[in-house]
Short mmCIF file of C-alpha atoms in Angstrom, two decimals:
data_model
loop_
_atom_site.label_atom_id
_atom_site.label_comp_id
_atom_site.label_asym_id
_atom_site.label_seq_id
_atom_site.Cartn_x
_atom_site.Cartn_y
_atom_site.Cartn_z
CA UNK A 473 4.86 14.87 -7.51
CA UNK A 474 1.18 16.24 -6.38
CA UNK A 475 -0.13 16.37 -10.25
CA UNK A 476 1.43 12.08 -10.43
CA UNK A 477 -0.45 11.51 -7.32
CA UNK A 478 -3.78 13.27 -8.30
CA UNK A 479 -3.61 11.19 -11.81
CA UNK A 480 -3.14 7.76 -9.96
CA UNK A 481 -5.72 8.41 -7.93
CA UNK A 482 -7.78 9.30 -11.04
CA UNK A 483 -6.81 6.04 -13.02
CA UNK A 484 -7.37 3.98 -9.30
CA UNK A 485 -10.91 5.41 -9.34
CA UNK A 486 -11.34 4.07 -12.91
CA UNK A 487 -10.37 1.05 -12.28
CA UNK A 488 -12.11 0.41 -9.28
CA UNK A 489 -15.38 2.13 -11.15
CA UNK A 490 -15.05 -0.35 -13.28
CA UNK A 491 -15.34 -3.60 -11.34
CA UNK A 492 -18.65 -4.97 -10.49
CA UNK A 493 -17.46 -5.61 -6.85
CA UNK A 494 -17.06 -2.55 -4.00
CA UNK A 495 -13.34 -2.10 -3.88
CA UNK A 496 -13.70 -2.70 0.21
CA UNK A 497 -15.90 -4.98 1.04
CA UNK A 498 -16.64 -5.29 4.99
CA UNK A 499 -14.46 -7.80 7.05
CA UNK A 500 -16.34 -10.78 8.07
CA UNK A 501 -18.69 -10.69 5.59
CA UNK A 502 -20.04 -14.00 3.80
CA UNK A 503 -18.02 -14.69 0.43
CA UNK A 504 -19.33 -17.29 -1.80
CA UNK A 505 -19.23 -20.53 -0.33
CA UNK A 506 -19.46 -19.70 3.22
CA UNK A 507 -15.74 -18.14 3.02
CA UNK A 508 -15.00 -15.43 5.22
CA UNK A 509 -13.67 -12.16 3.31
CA UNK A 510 -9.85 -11.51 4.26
CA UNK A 511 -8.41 -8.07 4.98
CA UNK A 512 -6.58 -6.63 2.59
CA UNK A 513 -3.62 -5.26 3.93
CA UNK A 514 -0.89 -3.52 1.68
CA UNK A 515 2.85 -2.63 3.31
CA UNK A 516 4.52 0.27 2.11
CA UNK A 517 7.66 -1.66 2.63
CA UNK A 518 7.88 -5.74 2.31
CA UNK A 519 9.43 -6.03 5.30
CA UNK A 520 6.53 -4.89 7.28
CA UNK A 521 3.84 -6.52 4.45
CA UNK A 522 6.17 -9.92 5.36
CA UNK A 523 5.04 -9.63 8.86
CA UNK A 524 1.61 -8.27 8.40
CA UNK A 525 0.84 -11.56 6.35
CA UNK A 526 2.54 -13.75 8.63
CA UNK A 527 0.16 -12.49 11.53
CA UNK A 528 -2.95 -12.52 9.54
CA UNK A 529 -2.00 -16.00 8.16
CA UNK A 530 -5.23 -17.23 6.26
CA UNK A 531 -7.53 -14.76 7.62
CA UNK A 532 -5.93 -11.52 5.36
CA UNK A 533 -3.65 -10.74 2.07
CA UNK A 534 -1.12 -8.52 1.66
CA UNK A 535 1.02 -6.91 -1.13
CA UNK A 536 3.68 -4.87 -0.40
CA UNK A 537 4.85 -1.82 -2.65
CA UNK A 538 8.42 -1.55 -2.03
CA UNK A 539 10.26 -5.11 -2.82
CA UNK A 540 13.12 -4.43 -5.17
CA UNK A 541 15.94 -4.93 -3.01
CA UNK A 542 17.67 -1.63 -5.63
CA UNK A 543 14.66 0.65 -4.90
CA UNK A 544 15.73 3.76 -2.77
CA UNK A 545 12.07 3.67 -0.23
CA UNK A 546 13.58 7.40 0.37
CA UNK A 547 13.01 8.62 -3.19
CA UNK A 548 10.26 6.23 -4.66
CA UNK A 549 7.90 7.34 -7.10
CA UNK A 550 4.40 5.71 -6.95
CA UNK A 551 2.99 4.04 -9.67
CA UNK A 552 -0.99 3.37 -10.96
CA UNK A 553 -0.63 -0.06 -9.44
CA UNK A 554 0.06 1.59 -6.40
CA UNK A 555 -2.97 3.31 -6.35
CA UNK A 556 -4.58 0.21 -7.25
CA UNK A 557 -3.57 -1.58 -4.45
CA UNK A 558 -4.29 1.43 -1.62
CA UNK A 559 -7.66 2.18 -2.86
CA UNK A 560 -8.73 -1.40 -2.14
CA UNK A 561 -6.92 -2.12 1.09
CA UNK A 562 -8.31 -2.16 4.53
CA UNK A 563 -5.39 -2.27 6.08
CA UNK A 564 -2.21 0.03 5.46
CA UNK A 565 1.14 0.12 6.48
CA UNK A 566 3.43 2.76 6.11
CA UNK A 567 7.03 3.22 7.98
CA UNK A 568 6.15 7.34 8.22
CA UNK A 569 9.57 9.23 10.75
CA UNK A 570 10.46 10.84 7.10
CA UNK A 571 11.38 7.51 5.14
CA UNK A 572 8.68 7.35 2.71
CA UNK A 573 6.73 10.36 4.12
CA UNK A 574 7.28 11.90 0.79
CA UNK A 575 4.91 10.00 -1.14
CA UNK A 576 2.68 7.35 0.93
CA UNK A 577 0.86 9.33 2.50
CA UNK A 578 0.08 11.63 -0.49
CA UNK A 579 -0.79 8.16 -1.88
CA UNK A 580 -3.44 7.28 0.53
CA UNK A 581 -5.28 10.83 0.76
CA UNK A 582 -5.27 11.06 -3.24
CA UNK A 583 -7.16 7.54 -3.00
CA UNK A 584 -9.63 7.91 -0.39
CA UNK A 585 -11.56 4.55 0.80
CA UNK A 586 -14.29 4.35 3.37
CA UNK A 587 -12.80 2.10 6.68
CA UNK A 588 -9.37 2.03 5.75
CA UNK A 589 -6.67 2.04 8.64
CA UNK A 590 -3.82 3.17 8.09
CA UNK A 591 -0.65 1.98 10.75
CA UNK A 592 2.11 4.19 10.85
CA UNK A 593 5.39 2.77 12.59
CA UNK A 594 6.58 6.13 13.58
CA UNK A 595 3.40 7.00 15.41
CA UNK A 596 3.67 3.41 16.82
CA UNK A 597 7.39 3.50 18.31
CA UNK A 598 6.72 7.31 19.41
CA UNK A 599 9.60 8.61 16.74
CA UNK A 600 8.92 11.57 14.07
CA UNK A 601 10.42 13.38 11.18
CA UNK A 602 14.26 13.43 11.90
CA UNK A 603 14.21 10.62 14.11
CA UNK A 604 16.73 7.15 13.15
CA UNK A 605 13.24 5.58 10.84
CA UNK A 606 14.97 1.98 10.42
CA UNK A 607 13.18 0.61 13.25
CA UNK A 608 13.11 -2.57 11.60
CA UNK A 609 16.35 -3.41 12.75
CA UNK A 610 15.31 -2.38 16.04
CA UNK A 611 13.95 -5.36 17.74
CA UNK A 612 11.59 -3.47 20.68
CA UNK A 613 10.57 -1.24 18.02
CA UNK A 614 9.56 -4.66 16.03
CA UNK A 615 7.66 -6.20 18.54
CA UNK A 616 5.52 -3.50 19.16
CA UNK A 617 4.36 -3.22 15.35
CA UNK A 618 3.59 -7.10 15.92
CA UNK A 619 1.48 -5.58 18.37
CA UNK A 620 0.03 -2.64 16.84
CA UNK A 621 -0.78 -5.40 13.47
CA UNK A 622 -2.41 -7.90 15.65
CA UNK A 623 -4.36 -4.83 17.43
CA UNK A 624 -5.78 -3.84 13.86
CA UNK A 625 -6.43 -7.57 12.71
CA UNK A 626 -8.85 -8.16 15.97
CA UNK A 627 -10.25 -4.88 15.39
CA UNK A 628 -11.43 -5.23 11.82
CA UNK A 629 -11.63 -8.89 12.40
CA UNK A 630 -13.09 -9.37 16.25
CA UNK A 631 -14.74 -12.61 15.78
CA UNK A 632 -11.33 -13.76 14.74
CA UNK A 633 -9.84 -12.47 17.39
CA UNK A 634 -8.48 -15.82 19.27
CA UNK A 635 -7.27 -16.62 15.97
CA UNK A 636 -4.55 -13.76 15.52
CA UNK A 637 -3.69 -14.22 19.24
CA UNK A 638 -2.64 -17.58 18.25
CA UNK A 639 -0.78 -16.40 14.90
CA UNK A 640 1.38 -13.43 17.21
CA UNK A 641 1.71 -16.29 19.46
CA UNK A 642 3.25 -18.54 17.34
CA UNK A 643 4.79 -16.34 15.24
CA UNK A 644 7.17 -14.76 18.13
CA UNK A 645 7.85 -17.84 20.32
CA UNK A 646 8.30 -19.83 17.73
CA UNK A 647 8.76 -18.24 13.92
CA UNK A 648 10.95 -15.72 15.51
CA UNK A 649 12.95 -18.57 17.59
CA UNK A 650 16.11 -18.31 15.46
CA UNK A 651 16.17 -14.06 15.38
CA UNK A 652 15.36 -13.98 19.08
CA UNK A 653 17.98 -16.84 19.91
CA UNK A 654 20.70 -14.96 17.68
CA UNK A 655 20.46 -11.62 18.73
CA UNK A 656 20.52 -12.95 22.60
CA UNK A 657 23.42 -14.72 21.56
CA UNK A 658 25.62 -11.75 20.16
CA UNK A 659 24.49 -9.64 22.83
CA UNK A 660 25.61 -11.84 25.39
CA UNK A 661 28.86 -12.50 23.65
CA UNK A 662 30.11 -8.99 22.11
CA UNK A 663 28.14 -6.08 23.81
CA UNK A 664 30.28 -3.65 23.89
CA UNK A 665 32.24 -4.18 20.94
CA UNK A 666 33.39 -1.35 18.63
CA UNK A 667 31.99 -1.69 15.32
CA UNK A 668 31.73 1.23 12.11
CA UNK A 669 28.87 1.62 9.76
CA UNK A 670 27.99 3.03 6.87
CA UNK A 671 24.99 4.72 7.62
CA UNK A 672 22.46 5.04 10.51
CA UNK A 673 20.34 1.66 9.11
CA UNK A 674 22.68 0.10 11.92
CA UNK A 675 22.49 2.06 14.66
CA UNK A 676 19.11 0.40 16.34
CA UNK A 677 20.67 -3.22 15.58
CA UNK A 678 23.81 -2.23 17.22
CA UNK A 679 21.76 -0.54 20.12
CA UNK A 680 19.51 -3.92 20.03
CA UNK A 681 23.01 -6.11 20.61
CA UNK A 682 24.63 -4.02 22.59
CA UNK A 683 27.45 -2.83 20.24
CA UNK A 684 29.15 0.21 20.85
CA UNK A 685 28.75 2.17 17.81
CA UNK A 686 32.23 4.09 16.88
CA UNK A 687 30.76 6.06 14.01
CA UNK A 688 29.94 9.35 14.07
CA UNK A 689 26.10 9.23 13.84
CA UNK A 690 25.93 13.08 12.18
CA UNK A 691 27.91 11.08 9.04
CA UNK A 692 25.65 7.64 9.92
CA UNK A 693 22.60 10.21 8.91
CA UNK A 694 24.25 12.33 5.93
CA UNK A 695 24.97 9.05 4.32
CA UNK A 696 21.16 7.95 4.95
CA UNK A 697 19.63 10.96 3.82
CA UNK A 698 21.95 11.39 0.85
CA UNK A 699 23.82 14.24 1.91
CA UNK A 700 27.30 14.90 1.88
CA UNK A 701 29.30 13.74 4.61
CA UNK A 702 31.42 16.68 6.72
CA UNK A 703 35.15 16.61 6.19
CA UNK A 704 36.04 16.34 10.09
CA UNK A 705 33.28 13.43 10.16
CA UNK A 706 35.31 11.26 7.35
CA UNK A 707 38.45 12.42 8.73
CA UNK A 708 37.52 10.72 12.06
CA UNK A 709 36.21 7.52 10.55
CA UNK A 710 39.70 6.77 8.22
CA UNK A 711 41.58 7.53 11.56
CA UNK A 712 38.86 4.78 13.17
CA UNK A 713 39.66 2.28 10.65
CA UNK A 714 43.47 3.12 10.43
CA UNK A 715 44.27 2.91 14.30
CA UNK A 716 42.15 -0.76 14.36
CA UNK A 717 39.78 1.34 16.69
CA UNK A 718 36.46 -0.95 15.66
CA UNK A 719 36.75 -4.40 14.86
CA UNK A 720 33.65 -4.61 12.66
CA UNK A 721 32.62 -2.36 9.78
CA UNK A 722 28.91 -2.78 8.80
CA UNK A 723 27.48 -1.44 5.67
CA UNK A 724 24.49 -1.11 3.81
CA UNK A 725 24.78 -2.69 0.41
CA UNK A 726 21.83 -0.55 -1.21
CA UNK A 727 23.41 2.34 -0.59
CA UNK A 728 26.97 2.69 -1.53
CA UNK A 729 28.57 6.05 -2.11
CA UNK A 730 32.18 6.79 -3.62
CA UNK A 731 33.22 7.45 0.66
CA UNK A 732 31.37 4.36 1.71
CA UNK A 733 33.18 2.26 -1.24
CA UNK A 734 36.71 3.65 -0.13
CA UNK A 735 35.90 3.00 3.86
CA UNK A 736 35.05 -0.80 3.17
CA UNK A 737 38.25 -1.01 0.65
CA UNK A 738 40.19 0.49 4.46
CA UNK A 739 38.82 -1.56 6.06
CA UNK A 740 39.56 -4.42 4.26
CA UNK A 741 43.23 -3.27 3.70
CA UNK A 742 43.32 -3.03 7.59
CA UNK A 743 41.88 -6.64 8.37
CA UNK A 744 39.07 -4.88 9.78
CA UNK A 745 36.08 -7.54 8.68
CA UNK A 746 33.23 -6.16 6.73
CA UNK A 747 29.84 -7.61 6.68
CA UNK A 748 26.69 -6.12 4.57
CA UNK A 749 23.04 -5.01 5.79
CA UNK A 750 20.48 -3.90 3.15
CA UNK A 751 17.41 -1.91 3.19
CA UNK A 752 14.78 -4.00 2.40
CA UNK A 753 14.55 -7.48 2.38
CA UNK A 754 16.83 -9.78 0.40
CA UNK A 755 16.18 -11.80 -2.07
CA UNK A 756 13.23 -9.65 -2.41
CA UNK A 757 11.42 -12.60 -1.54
CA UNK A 758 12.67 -13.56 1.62
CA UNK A 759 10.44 -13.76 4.63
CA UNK A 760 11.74 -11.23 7.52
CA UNK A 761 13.12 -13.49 9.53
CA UNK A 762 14.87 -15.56 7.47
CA UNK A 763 16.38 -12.06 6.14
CA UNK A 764 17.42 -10.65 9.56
CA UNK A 765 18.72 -14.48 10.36
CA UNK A 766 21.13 -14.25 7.50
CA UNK A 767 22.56 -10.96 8.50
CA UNK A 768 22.49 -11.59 12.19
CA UNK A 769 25.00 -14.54 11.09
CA UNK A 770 27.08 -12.66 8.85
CA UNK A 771 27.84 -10.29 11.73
CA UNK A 772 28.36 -12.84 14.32
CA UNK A 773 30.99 -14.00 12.03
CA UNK A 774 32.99 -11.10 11.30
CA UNK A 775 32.48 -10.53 15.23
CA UNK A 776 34.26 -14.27 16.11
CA UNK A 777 36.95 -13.73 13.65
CA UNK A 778 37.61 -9.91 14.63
CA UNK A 779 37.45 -11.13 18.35
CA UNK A 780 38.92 -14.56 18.20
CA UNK A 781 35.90 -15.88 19.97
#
């Protein structure tokens, strides 16, 4: 992929050669009219870029790369657009711990831009290469890239720094209400609760409710990573779903294999409820928390009618 990068970065640098205006101009700066420039910030992966321009409100813009709800972020390939958009930003966000190590950063050093940040979630939450990387589902792991975003707005931004203070303000005691208020709710109600999976996407939701996750997490990550699952591992999950043994089966949509097709069609046959996650937000364009709001209620619904309560 290194020659695809080098001739984005080639076509970004035409582009941008191109244009009578620097492709960064400083934050803070005096626009026409008395305007104040906004950051541009571009996300990796919309559900971060949906947060990121929630934050920033009026004061940035953002464009996210990843937004088809059928693109795999694990094997995307980047596009001149791409380049387009990271050559000019001041702001990027990438999700790093190996989920789209493979090609954003190659992105951003192939397009070099005088003060650009660059946010990594990984580096953020203290994970690496290896480590579960679908920390948005994780909701300490969220609020400290609210943190780490509003961080980078004041610092590129400080004389609007009361401003952001007020957007993060706002935006978790009272945009968030509904995910906060759900998520306490299930937790209080059904920690502790067997559930299956169909990869490790769930594992930091069920760790953020409480739910006691029954799946083998060495097939949770095969399944992630696009490997194939171990014999004893599938062996143990059709015994799981045959002997009742979780009373929720969660699985990610985006990604279902021939094994993950036959577990849900168990499941089902068992009255085991099944309820669907996916890997980036859905419809594509859905604001985070109305996207983890709808899934949050999906599961508390299979949980009431697996539990009875």
């Amino acid at each position: 992929m290194a020659g695809g990068i080098a001739a984005l970065a080639v076509g970004a640098a035409l582009t941008a050669g191109c244009s009578t205006k620097p492709a960064t101009a400083p934050v803070g700066a005096s626009a026409p009219g008395g305007a104040t420039t906004k950051i541009a910030v571009v996300a990796a992966e919309n559900f971060w870029g949906s947060i990121a321009l929630q934050l920033g409100g009026t004061h940035v813009t953002a464009a996210s790369i990843i937004s088809n709800p059928d693109t795999d972020p694990h094997s995307y390939e980047a596009t001149p657009n791409d380049a387009k958009l990271i050559a000019r930003a001041r702001l990027f966000i990438q999700n790093g711990i190996g989920y789209d190590t493979s090609w954003a950063p190659k992105l951003v050093s192939a397009n070099p831009a005088s003060g650009r940040d660059v946010l990594t979630v990984g580096d953020v939450v203290g994970l690496k290469d290896g480590d579960n990387p679908h920390q948005w589902y994780s909701h300490d792991s969220v609020d400290k890239v609210i943190d780490a975003i509003t961080a980078e707005y004041k610092k590129l931004d400080p004389a609007d720094a009361a401003y952001f203070d007020t957007q993060k303000q706002t935006f978790e005691t009272t945009t968030l209400a509904p995910y906060n208020q759900l998520e306490s709710d299930i937790k209080a109600t059904y920690a502790g609760t067997p559930i299956g999976a169909s990869e490790s996407i769930v594992s930091p939701l069920a760790d953020t409710l409480g739910l006691k996750m029954a799946t083998p997490y060495s097939f949770l990550k095969d399944i992630s990573e696009g490997n194939d699952p171990s014999v004893a591992d599938k062996t143990a999950i059709d015994s799981q779903i045959k002997g009742k043994q979780i009373k929720v089966y969660v699985y990610n949509s985006q990604n279902s294999t021939p094994d993950i097709a036959a577990q849900v069609a168990e499941a089902k046959a068992a009255g085991i409820p099944v309820t669907t996650v996916t890997e980036t937000l859905a419809p594509a364009g859905a604001t985070f928390q109305d996207w983890m709001v709808a899934e949050l209620q999906g599961l508390k619904s299979a949980l009431a009618q697996a539990t009875g309560h």
